[in-house]
Structures are given as C-alpha cells and as structure tokens.
PDB file of N, CA and C in Angstrom:
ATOM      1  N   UNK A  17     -46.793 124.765  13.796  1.00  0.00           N
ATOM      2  CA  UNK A  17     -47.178 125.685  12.745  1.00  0.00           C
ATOM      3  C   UNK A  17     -47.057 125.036  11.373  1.00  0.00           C
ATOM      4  N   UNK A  18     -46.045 124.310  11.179  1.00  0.00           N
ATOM      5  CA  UNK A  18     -45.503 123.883   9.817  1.00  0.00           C
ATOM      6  C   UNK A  18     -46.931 122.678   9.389  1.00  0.00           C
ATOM      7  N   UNK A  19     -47.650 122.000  10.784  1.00  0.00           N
ATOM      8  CA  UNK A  19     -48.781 121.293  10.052  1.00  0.00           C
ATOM      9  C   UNK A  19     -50.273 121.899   9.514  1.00  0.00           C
ATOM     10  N   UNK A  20     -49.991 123.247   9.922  1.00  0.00           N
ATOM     11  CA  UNK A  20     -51.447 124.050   9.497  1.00  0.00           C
ATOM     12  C   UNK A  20     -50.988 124.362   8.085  1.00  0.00           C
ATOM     13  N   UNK A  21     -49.969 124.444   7.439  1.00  0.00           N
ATOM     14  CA  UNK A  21     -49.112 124.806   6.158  1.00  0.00           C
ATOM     15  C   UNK A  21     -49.124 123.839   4.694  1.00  0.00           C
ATOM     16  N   UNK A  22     -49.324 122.486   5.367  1.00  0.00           N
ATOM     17  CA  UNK A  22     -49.517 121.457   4.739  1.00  0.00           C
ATOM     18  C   UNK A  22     -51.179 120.581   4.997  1.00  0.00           C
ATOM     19  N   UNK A  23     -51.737 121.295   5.575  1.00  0.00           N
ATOM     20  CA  UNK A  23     -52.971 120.711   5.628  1.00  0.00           C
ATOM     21  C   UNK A  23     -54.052 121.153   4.507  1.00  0.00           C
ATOM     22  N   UNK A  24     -54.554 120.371   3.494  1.00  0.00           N
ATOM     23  CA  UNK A  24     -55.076 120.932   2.290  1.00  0.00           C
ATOM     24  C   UNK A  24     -56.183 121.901   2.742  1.00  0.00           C
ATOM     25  N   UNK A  25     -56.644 122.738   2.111  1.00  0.00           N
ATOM     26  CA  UNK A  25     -57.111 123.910   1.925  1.00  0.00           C
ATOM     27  C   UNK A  25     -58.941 123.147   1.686  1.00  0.00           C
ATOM     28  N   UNK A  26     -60.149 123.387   1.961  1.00  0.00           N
ATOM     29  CA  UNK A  26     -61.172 122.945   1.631  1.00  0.00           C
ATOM     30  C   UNK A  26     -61.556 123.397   0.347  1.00  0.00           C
ATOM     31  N   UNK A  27     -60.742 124.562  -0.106  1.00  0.00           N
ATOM     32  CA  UNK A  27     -61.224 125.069  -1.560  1.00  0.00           C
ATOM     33  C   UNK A  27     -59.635 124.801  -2.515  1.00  0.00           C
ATOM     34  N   UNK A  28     -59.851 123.980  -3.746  1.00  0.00           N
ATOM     35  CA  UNK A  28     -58.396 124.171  -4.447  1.00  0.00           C
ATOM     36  C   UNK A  28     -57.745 125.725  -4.613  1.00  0.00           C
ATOM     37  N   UNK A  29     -55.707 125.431  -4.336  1.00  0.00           N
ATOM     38  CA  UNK A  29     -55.369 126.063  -4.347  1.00  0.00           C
ATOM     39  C   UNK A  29     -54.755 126.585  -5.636  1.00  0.00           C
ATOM     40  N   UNK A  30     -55.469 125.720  -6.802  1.00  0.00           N
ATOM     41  CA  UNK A  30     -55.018 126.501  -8.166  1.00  0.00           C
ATOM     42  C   UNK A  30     -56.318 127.510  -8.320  1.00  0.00           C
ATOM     43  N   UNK A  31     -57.775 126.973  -8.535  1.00  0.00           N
ATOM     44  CA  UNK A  31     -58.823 127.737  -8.349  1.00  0.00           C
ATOM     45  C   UNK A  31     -58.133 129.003  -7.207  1.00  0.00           C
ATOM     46  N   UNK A  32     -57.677 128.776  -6.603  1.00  0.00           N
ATOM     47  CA  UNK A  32     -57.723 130.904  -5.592  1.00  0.00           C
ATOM     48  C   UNK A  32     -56.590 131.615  -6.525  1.00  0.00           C
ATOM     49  N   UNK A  33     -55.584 130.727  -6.908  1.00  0.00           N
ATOM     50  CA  UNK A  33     -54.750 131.331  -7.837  1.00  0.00           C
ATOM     51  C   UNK A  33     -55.322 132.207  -9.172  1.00  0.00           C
ATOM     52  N   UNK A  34     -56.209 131.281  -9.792  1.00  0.00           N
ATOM     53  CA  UNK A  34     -56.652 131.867 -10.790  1.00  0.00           C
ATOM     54  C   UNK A  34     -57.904 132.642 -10.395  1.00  0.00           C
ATOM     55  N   UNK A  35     -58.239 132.772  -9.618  1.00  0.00           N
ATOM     56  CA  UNK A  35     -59.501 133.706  -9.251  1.00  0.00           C
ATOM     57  C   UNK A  35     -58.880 135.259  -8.664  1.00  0.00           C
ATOM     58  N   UNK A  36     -57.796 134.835  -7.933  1.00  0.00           N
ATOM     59  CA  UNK A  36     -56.892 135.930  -8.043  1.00  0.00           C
ATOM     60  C   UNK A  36     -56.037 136.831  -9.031  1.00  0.00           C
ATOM     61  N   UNK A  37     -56.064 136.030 -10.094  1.00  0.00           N
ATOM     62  CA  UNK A  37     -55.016 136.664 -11.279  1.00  0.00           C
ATOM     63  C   UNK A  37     -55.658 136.950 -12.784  1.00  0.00           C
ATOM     64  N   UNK A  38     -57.226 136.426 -12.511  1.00  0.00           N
ATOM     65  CA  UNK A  38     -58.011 136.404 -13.632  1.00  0.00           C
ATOM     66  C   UNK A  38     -57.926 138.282 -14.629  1.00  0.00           C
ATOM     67  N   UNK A  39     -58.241 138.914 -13.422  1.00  0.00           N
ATOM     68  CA  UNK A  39     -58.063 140.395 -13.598  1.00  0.00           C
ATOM     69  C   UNK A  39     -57.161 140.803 -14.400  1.00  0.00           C
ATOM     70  N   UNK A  40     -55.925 140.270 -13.596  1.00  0.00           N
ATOM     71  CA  UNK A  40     -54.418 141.042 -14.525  1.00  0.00           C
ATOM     72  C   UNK A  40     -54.550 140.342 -15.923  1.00  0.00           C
ATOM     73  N   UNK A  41     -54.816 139.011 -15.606  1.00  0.00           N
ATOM     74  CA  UNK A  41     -54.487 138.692 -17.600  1.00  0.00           C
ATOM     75  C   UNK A  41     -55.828 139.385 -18.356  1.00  0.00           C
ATOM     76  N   UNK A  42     -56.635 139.561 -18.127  1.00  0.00           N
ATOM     77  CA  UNK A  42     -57.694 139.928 -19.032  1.00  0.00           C
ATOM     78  C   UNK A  42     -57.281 141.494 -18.995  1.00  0.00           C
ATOM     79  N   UNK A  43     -56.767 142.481 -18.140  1.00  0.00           N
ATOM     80  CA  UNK A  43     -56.148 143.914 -18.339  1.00  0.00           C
ATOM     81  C   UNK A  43     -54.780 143.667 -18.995  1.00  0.00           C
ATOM     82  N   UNK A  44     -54.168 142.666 -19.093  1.00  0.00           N
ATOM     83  CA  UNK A  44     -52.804 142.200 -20.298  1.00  0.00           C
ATOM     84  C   UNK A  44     -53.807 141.832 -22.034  1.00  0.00           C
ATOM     85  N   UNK A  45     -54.009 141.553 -21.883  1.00  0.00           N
ATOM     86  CA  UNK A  45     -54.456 141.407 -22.932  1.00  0.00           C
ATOM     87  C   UNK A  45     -55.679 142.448 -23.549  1.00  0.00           C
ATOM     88  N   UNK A  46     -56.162 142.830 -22.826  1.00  0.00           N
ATOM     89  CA  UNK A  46     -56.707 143.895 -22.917  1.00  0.00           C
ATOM     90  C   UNK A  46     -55.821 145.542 -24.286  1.00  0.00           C
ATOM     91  N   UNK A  47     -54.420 145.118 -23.942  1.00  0.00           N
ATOM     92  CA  UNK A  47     -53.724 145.898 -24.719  1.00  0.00           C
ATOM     93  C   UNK A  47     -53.249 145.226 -25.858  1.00  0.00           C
ATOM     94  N   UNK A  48     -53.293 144.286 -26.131  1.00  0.00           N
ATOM     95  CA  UNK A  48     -53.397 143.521 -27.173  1.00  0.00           C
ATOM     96  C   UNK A  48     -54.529 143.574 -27.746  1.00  0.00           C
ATOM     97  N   UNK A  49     -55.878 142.894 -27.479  1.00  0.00           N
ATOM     98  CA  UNK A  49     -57.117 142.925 -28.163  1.00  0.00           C
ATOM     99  C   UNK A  49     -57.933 143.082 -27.172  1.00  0.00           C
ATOM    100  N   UNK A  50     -58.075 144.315 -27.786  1.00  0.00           N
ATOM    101  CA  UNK A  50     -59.272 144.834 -26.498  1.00  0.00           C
ATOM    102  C   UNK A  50     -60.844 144.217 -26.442  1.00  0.00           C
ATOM    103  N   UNK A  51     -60.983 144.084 -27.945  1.00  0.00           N
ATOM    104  CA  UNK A  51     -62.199 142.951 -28.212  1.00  0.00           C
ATOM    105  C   UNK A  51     -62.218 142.086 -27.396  1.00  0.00           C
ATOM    106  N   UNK A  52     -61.262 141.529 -27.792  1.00  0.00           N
ATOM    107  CA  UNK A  52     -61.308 139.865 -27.240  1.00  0.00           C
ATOM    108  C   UNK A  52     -61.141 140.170 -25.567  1.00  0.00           C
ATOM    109  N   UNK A  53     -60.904 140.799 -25.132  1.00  0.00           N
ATOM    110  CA  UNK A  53     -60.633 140.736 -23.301  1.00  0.00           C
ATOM    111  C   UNK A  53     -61.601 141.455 -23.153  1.00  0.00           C
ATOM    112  N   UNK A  54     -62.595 142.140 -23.414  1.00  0.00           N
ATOM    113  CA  UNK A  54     -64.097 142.719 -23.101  1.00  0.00           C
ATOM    114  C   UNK A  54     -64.451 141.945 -23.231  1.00  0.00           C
ATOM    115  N   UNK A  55     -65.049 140.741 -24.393  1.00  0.00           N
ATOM    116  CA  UNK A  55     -65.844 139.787 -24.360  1.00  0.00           C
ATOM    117  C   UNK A  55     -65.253 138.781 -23.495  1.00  0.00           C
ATOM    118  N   UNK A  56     -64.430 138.268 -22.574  1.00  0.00           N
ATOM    119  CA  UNK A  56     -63.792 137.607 -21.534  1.00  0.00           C
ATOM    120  C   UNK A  56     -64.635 138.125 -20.349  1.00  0.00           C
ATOM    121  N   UNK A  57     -64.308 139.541 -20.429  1.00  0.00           N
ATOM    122  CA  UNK A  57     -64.640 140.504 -18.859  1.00  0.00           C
ATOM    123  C   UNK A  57     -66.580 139.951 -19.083  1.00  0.00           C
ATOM    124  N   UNK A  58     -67.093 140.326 -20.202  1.00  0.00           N
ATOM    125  CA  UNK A  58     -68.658 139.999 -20.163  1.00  0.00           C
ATOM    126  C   UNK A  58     -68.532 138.383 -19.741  1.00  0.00           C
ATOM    127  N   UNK A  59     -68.286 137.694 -20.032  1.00  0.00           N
ATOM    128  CA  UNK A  59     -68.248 136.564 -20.013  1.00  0.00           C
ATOM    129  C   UNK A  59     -67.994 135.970 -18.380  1.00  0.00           C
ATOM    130  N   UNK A  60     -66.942 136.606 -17.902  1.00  0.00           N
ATOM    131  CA  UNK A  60     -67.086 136.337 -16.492  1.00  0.00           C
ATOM    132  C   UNK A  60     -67.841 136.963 -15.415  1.00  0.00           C
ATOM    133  N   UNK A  61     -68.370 138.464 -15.567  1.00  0.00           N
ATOM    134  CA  UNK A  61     -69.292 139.122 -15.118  1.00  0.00           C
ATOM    135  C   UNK A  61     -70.446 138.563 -15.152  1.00  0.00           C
ATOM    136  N   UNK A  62     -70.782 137.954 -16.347  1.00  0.00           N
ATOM    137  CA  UNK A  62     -72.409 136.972 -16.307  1.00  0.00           C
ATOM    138  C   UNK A  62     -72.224 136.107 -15.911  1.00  0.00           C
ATOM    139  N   UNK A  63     -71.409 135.554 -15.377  1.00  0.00           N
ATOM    140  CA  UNK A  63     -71.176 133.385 -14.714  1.00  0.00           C
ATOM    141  C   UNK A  63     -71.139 133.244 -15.991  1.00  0.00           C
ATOM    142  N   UNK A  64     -70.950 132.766 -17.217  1.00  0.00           N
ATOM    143  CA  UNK A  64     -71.268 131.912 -18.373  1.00  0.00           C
ATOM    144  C   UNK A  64     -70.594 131.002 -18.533  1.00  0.00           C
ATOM    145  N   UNK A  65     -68.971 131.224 -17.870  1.00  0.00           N
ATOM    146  CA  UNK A  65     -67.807 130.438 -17.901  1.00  0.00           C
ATOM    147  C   UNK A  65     -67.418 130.018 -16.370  1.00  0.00           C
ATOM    148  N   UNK A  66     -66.984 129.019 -15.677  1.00  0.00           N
ATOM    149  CA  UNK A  66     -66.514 129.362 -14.508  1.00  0.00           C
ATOM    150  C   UNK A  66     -64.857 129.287 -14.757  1.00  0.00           C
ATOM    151  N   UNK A  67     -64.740 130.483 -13.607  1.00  0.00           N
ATOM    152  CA  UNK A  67     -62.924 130.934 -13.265  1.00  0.00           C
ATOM    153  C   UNK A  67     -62.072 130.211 -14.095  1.00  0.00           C
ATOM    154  N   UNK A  68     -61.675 129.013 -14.054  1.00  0.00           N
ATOM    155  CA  UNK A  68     -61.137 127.838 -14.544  1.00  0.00           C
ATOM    156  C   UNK A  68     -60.863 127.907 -15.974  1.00  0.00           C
ATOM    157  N   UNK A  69     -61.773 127.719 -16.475  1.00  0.00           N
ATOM    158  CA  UNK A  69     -62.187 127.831 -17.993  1.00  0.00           C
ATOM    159  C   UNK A  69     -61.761 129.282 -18.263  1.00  0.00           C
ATOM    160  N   UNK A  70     -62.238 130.291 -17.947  1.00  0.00           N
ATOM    161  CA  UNK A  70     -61.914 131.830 -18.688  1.00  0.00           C
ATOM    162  C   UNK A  70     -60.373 131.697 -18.424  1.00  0.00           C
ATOM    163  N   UNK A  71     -60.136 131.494 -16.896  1.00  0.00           N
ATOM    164  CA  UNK A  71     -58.705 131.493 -17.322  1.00  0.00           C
ATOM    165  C   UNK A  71     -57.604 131.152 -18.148  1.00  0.00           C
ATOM    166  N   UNK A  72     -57.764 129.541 -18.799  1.00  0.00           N
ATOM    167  CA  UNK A  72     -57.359 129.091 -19.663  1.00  0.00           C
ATOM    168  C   UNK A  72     -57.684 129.959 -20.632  1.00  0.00           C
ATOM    169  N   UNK A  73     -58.531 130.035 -21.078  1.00  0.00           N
ATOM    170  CA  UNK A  73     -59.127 130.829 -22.431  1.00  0.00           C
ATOM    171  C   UNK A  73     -58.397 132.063 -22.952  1.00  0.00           C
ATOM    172  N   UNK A  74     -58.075 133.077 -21.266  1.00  0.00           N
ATOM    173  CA  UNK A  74     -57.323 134.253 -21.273  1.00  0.00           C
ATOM    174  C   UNK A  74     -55.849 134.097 -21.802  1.00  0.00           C
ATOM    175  N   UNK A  75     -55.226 132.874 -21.064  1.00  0.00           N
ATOM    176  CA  UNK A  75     -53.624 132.559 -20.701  1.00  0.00           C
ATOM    177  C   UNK A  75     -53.481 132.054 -22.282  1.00  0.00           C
ATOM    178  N   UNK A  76     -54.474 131.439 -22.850  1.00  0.00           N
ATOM    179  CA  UNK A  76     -54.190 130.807 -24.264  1.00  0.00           C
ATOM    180  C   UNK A  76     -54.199 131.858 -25.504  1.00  0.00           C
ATOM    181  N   UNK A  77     -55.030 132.833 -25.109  1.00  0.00           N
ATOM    182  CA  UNK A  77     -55.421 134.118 -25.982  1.00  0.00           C
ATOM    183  C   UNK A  77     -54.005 134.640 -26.414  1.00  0.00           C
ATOM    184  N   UNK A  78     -53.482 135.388 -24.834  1.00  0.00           N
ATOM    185  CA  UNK A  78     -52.278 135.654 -24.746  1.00  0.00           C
ATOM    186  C   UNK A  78     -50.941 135.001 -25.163  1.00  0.00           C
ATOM    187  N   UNK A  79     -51.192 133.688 -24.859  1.00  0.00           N
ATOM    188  CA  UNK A  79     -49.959 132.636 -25.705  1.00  0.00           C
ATOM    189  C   UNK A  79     -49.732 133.174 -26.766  1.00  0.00           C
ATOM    190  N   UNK A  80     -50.918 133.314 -27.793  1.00  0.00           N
ATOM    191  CA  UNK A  80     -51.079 133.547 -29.327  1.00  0.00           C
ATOM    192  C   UNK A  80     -50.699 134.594 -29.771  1.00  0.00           C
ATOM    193  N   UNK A  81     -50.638 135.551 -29.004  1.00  0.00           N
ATOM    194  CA  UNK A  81     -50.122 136.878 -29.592  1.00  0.00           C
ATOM    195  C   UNK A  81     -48.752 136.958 -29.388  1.00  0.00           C
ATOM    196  N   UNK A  82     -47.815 136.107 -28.996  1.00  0.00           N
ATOM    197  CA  UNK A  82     -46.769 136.452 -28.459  1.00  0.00           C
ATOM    198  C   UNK A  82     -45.869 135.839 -29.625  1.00  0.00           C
TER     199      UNK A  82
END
C-alpha cells in the first residue's frame, strides 16, 4: 500500500491543492474587497487566468490586507 502513496500523481499535487482551495480564498477575501474577489471569480469563470496564477493573485491580495 505504502508504494501506491509515493508514486507521483500524473497531474501536480500543488495544482489539485489550489484548484481545490481557489473558492475559499476568493469567498475570504471577498469580505475584504468584494471588488477585487468578483473580478478574480470573472476572471476564473472565463479561463483568462489559469488556477495557478489566480491563485497567487488571490493569496497575495489577501497578504495585503492583513
């Protein structure tokens, strides 16, 4: 079992992280600047950015207000 655990994943496992958590930071920040995390939410709803990128963008947004 322990070698199916360590066998890399065909898709990166920071990409599922952040494709998973993209939501909560853009609804965190969302109460901070609601502007700015609507134009995030448009932004990833159209493809314009991929996952990766918005995420940073989100996590850095949020840095700033803190």
């Amino acid at each position: 079992m322990a070698e199916i655990n360590e066998t890399p994943l065909p898709i990166d496992r920071e990409y599922i992280y952040k494709r998973a958590t993209l939501h909560k930071k853009i609804s965190e920040l969302s109460y901070r600047d609601a502007e700015a995390a609507l134009a995030f939410l448009r932004e990833w709803a159209e493809g314009k950015k991929p996952v990766s990128q918005l995420w940073e963008e989100v996590a850095a947004a949020l840095g700033a207000g803190e």
